[in-house]
mmCIF file of C-alpha atoms in Angstrom:
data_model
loop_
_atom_site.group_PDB
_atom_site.id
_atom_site.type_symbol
_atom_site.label_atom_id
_atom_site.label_comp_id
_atom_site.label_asym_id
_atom_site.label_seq_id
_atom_site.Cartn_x
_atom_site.Cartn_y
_atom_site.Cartn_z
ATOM 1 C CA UNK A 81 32.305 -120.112 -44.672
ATOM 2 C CA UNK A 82 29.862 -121.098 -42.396
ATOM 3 C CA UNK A 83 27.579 -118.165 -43.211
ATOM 4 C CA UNK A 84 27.938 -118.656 -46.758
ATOM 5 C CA UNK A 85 26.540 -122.370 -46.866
ATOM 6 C CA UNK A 86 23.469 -121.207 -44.172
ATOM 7 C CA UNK A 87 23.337 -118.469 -46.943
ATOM 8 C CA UNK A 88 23.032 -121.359 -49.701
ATOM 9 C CA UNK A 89 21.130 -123.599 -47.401
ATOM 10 C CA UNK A 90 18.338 -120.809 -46.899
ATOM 11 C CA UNK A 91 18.398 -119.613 -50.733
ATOM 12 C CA UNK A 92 18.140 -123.576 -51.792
ATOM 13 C CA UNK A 93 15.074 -124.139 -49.249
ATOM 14 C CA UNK A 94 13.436 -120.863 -50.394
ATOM 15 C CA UNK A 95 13.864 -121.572 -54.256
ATOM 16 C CA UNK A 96 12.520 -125.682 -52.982
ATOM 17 C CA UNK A 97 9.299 -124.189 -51.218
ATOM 18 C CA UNK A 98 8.388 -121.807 -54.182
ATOM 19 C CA UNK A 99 8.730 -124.819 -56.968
ATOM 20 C CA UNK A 100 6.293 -126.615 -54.524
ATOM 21 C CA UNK A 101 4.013 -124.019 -54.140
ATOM 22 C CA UNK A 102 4.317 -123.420 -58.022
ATOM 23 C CA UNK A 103 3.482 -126.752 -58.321
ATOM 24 C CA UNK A 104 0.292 -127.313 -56.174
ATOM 25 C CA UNK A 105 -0.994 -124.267 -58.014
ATOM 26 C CA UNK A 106 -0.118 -125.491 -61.596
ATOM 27 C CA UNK A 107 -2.167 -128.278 -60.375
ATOM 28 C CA UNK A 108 -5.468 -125.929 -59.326
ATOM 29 C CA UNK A 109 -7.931 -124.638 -62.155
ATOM 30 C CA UNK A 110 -8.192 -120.933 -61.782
ATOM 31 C CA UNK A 111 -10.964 -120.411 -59.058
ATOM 32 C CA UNK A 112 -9.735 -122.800 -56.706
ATOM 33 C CA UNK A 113 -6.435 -120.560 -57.534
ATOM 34 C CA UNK A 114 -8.006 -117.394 -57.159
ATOM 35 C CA UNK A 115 -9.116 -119.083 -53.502
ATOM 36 C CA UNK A 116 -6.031 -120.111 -52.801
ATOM 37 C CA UNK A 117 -4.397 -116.508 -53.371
ATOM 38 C CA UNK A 118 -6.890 -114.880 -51.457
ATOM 39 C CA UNK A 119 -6.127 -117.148 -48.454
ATOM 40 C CA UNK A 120 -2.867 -116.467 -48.502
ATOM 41 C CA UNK A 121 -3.191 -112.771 -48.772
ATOM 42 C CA UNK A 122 -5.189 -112.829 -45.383
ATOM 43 C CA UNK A 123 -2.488 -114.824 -43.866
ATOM 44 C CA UNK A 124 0.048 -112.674 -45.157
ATOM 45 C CA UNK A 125 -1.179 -109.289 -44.544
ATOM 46 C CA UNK A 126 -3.272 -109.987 -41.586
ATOM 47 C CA UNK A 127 -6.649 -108.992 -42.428
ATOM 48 C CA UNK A 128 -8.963 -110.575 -40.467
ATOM 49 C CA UNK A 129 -12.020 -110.841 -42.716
ATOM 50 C CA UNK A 130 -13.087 -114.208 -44.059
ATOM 51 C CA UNK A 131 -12.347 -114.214 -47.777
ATOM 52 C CA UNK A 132 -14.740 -117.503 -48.287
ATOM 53 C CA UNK A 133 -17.966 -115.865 -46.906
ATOM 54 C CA UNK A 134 -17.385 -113.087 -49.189
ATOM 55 C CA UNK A 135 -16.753 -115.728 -52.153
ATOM 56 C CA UNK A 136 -19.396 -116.941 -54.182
ATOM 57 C CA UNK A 137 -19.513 -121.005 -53.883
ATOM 58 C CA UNK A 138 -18.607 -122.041 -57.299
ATOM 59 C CA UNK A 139 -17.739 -125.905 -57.524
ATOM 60 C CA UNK A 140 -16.188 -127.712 -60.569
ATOM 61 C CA UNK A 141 -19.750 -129.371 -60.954
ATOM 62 C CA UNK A 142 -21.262 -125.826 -61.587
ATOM 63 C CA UNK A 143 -18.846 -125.236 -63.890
ATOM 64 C CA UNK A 144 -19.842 -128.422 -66.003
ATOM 65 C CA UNK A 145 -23.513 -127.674 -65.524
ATOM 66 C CA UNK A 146 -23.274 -124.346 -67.148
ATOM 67 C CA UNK A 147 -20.545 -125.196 -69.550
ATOM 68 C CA UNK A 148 -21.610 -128.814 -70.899
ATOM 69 C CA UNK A 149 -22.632 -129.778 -74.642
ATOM 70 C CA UNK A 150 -23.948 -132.875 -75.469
ATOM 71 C CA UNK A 151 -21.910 -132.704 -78.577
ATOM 72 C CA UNK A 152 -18.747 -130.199 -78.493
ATOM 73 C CA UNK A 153 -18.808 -128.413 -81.816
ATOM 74 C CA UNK A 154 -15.163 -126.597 -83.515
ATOM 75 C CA UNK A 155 -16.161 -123.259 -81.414
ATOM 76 C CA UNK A 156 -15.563 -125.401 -78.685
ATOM 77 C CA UNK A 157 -12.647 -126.968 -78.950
ATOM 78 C CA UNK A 158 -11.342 -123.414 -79.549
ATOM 79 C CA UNK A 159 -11.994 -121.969 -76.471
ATOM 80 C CA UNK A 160 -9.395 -121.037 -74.281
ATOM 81 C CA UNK A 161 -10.808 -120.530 -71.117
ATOM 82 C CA UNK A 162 -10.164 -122.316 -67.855
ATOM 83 C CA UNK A 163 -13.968 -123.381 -67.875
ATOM 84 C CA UNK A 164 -14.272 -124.887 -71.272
ATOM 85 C CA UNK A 165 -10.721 -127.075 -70.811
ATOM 86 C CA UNK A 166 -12.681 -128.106 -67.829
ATOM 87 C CA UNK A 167 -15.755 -129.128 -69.560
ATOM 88 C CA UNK A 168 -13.246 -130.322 -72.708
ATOM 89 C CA UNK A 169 -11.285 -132.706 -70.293
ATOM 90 C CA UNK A 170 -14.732 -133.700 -68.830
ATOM 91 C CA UNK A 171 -16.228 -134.224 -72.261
ATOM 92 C CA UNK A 172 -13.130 -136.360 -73.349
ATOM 93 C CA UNK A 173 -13.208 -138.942 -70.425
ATOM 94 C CA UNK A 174 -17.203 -139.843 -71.694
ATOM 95 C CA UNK A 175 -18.153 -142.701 -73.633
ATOM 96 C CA UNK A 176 -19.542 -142.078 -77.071
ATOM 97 C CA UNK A 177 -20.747 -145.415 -78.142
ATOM 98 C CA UNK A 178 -23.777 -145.976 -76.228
ATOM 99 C CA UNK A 179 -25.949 -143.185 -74.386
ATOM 100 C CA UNK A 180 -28.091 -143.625 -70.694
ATOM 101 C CA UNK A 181 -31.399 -142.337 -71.157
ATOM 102 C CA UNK A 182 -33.364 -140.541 -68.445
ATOM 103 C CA UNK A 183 -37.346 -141.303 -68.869
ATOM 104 C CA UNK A 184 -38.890 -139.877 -66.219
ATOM 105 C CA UNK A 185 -40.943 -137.718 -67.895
ATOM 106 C CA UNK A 186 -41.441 -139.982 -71.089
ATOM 107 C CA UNK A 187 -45.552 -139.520 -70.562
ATOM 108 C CA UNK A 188 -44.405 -136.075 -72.019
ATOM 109 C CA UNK A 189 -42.363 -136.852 -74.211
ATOM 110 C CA UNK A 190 -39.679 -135.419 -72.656
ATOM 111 C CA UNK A 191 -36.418 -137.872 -72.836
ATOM 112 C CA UNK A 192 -32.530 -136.777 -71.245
ATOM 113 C CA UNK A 193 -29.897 -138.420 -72.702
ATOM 114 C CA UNK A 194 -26.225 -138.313 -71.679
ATOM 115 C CA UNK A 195 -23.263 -140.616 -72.847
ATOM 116 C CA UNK A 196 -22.051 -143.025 -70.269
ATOM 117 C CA UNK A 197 -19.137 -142.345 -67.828
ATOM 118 C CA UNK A 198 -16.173 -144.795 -67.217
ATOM 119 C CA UNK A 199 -17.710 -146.931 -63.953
ATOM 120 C CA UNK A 200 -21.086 -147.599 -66.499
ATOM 121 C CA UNK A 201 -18.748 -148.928 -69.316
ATOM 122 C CA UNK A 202 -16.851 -151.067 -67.127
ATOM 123 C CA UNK A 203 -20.675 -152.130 -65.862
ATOM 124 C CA UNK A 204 -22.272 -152.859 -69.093
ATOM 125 C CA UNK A 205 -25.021 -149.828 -68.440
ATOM 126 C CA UNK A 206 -26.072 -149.359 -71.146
ATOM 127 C CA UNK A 207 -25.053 -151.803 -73.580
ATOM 128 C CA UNK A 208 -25.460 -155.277 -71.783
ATOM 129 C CA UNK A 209 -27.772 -153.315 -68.698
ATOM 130 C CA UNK A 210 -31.201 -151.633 -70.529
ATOM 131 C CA UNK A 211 -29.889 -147.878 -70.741
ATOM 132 C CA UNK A 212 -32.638 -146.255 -68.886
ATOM 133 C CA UNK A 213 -30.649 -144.977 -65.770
ATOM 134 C CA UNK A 214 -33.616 -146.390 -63.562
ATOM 135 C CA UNK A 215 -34.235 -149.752 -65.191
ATOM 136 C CA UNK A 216 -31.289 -153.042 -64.772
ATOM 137 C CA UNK A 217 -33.315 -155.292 -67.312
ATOM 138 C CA UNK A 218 -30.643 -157.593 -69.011
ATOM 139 C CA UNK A 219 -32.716 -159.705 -71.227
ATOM 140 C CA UNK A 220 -34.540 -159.055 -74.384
ATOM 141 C CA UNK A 221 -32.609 -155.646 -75.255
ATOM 142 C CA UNK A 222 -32.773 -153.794 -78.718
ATOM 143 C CA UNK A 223 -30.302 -150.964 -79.615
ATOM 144 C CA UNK A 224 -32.246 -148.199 -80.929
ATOM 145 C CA UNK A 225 -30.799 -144.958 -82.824
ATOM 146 C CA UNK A 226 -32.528 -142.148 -81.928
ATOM 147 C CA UNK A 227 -32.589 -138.739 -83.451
ATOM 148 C CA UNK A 228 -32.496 -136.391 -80.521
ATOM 149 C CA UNK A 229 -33.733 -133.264 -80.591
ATOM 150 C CA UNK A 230 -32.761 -130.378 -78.057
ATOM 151 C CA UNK A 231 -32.075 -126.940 -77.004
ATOM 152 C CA UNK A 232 -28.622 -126.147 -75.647
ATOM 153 C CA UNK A 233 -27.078 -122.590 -74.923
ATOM 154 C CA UNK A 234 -30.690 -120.963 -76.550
ATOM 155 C CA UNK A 235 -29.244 -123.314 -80.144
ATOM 156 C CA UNK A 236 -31.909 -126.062 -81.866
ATOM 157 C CA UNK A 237 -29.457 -129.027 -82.004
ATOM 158 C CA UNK A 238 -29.927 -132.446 -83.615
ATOM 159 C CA UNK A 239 -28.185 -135.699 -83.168
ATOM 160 C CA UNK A 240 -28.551 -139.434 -83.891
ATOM 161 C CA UNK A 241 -27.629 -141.375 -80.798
ATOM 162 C CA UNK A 242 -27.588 -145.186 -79.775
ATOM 163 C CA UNK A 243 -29.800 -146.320 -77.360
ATOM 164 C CA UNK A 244 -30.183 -149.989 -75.711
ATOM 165 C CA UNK A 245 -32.974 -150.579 -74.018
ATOM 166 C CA UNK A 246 -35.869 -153.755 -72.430
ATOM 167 C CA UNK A 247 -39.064 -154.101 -74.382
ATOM 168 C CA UNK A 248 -40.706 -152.257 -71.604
ATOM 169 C CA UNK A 249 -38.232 -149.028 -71.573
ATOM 170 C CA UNK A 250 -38.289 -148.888 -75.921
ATOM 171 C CA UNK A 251 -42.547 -148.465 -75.459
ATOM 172 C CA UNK A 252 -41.636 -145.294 -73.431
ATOM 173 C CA UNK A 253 -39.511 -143.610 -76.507
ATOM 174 C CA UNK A 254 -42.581 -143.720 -78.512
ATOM 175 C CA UNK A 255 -45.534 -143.584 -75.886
ATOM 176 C CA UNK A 256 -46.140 -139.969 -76.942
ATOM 177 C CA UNK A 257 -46.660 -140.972 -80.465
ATOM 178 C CA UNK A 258 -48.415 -144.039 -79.882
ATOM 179 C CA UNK A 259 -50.949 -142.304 -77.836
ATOM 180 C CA UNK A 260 -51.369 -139.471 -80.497
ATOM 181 C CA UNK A 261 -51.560 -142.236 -82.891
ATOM 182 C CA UNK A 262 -54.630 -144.051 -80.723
ATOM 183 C CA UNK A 263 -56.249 -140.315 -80.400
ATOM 184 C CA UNK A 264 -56.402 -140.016 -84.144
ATOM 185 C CA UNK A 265 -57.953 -143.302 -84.639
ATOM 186 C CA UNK A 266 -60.442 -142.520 -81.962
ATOM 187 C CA UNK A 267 -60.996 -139.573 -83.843
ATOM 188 C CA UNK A 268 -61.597 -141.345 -87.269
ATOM 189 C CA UNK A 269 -63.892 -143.786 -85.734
ATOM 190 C CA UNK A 270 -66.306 -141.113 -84.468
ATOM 191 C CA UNK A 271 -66.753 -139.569 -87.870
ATOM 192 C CA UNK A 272 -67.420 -142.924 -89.215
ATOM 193 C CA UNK A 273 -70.681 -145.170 -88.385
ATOM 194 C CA UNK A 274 -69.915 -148.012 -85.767
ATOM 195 C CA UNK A 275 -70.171 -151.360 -86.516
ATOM 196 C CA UNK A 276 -73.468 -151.931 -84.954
ATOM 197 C CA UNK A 277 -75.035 -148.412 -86.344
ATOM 198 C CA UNK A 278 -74.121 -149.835 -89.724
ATOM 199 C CA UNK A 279 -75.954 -152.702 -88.991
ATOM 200 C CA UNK A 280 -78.907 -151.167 -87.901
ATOM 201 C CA UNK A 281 -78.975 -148.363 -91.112
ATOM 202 C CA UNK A 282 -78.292 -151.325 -93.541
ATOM 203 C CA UNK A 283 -81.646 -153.373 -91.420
ATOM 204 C CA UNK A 284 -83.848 -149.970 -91.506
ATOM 205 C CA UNK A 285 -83.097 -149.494 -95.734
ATOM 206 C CA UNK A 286 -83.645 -153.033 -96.200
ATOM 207 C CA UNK A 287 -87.296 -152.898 -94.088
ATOM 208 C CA UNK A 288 -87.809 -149.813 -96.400
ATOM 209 C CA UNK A 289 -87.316 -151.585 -99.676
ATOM 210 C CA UNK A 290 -89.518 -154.226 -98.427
ATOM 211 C CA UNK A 291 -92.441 -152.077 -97.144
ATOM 212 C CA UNK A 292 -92.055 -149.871 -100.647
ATOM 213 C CA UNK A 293 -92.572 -152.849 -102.585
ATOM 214 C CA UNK A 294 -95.130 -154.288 -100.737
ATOM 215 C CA UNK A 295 -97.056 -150.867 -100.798
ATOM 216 C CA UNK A 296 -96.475 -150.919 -104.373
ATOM 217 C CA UNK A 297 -97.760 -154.586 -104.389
ATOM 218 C CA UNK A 298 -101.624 -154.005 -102.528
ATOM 219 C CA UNK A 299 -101.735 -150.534 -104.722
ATOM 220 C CA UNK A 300 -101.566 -152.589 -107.745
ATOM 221 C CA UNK A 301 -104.204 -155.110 -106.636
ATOM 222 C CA UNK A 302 -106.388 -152.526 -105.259
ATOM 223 C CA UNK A 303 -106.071 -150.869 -108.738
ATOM 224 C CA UNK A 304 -107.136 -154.234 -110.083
ATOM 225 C CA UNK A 305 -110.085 -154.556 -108.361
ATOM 226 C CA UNK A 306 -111.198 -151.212 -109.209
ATOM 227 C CA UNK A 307 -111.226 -152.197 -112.702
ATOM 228 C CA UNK A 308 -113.505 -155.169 -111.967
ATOM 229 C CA UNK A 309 -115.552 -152.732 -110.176
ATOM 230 C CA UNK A 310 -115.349 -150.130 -112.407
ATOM 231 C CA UNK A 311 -119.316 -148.890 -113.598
ATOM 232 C CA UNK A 312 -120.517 -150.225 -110.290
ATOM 233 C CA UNK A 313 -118.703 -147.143 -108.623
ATOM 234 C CA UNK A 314 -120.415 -144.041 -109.414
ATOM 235 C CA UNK A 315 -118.301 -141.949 -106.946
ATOM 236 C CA UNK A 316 -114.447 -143.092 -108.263
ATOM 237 C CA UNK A 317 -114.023 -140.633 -110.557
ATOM 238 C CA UNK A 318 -114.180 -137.516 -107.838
ATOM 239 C CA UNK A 319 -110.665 -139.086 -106.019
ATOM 240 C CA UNK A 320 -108.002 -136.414 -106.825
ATOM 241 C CA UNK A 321 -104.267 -137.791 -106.836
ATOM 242 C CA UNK A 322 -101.497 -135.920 -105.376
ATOM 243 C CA UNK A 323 -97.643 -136.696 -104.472
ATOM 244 C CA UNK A 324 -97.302 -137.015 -100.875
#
């Protein structure tokens, strides 16, 4: 009798340690699984290479770095593997309603946007906090909705996203444009006469009118007098007229 309940004793802690080691696994994703196994191979069989040197280092945040989308499409959802639940549960814990902007490189043109995570909602980032991850302004914000443009897994995507940001962070979205815009002007303005060039032309025409009609003025009263003079003046009648 005794035998038989060391017997049940050792089959009920064998069947208690594999349900806990079924359960810490069930609660792995698959490489940190795949790690797991292989450590326990080595302590099971006794090999004494180490199995993480030989590993490549893959963290979770790799995974979300290659597997991320700004905006998961049907395909997505669909998607079975280990890497895209990943990304999926990652994707679902996000935000929606307002989006941090990253405007580093806004002389560019070049704006990231993201949606915010759980710590920036409970914050206000991003909806009473300007959105631009570097600026805190809290007074005169405007939401924006901007269509954003981008590449993603080699695909031209579009989407029209909320923004709030200060006076000073909304000049960056357009600063590209506005400074194309200001180029073009510049552009116009040296095809077309200045102010003070216009000035001068209209000054020159008018001194031109006024020295043509003065000309035209003496010529008539130097044709006058050679009327009066006219017999006198052996010697007029050999001028020869031409147009100059």
């Amino acid at each position: 009798m005794a035998s038989l309940g060391r017997l049940k004793s050792t089959i009920f802690d064998r069947e208690e340690k594999k349900m806990q080691y079924q359960s810490h696994i069930r609660g792995l994703n698959a490489y940190d699984r795949h790690k797991k196994f292989m450590k326990d191979y080595v302590q099971f069989y006794g090999h004494d290479k180490n199995v993480d040197s030989s590993l490549p280092i893959k963290t979770d945040k790799d995974t979300l770095r290659e597997g991320y989308r700004f905006i998961l499409s049907e395909e997505d959802d669909m998607d079975s593997t280990w890497e895209k639940r990943l990304v999926k549960r990652y994707y679902d814990k996000l935000f929606k309603e307002y989006c941090i902007a990253d405007m580093t490189q806004y002389k560019k043109g070049k704006i990231g946007l993201r949606w915010r995570t759980e710590k920036e909602v409970i914050s206000g980032k991003g909806q009473f906090i300007c959105g631009n991850r570097h600026c805190d302004e809290k007074h005169g914000l405007g939401s924006y909705e901007v269509n954003f443009s981008y590449v993603e897994a080699g695909e031209q995507k579009q989407a029209l996203v909320k923004l709030v940001a200060c006076k000073r962070c909304a000049e960056k979205l357009a600063y590209k444009r506005e400074k194309e815009k200001e180029k073009e002007k510049e552009k116009e303005k040296e095809k077309e006469p200045s102010g003070e060039k216009e000035i001068e032309l209209r000054d020159r025409d008018k001194r031109k009118r006024e020295y043509a009609e003065s000309d035209e003025t003496s010529e008539e009263e130097a044709e006058k007098d050679t009327r009066k003079k006219k017999g006198t003046d052996n010697c007029s009648h050999l001028f020869v007229w031409s147009c100059i």
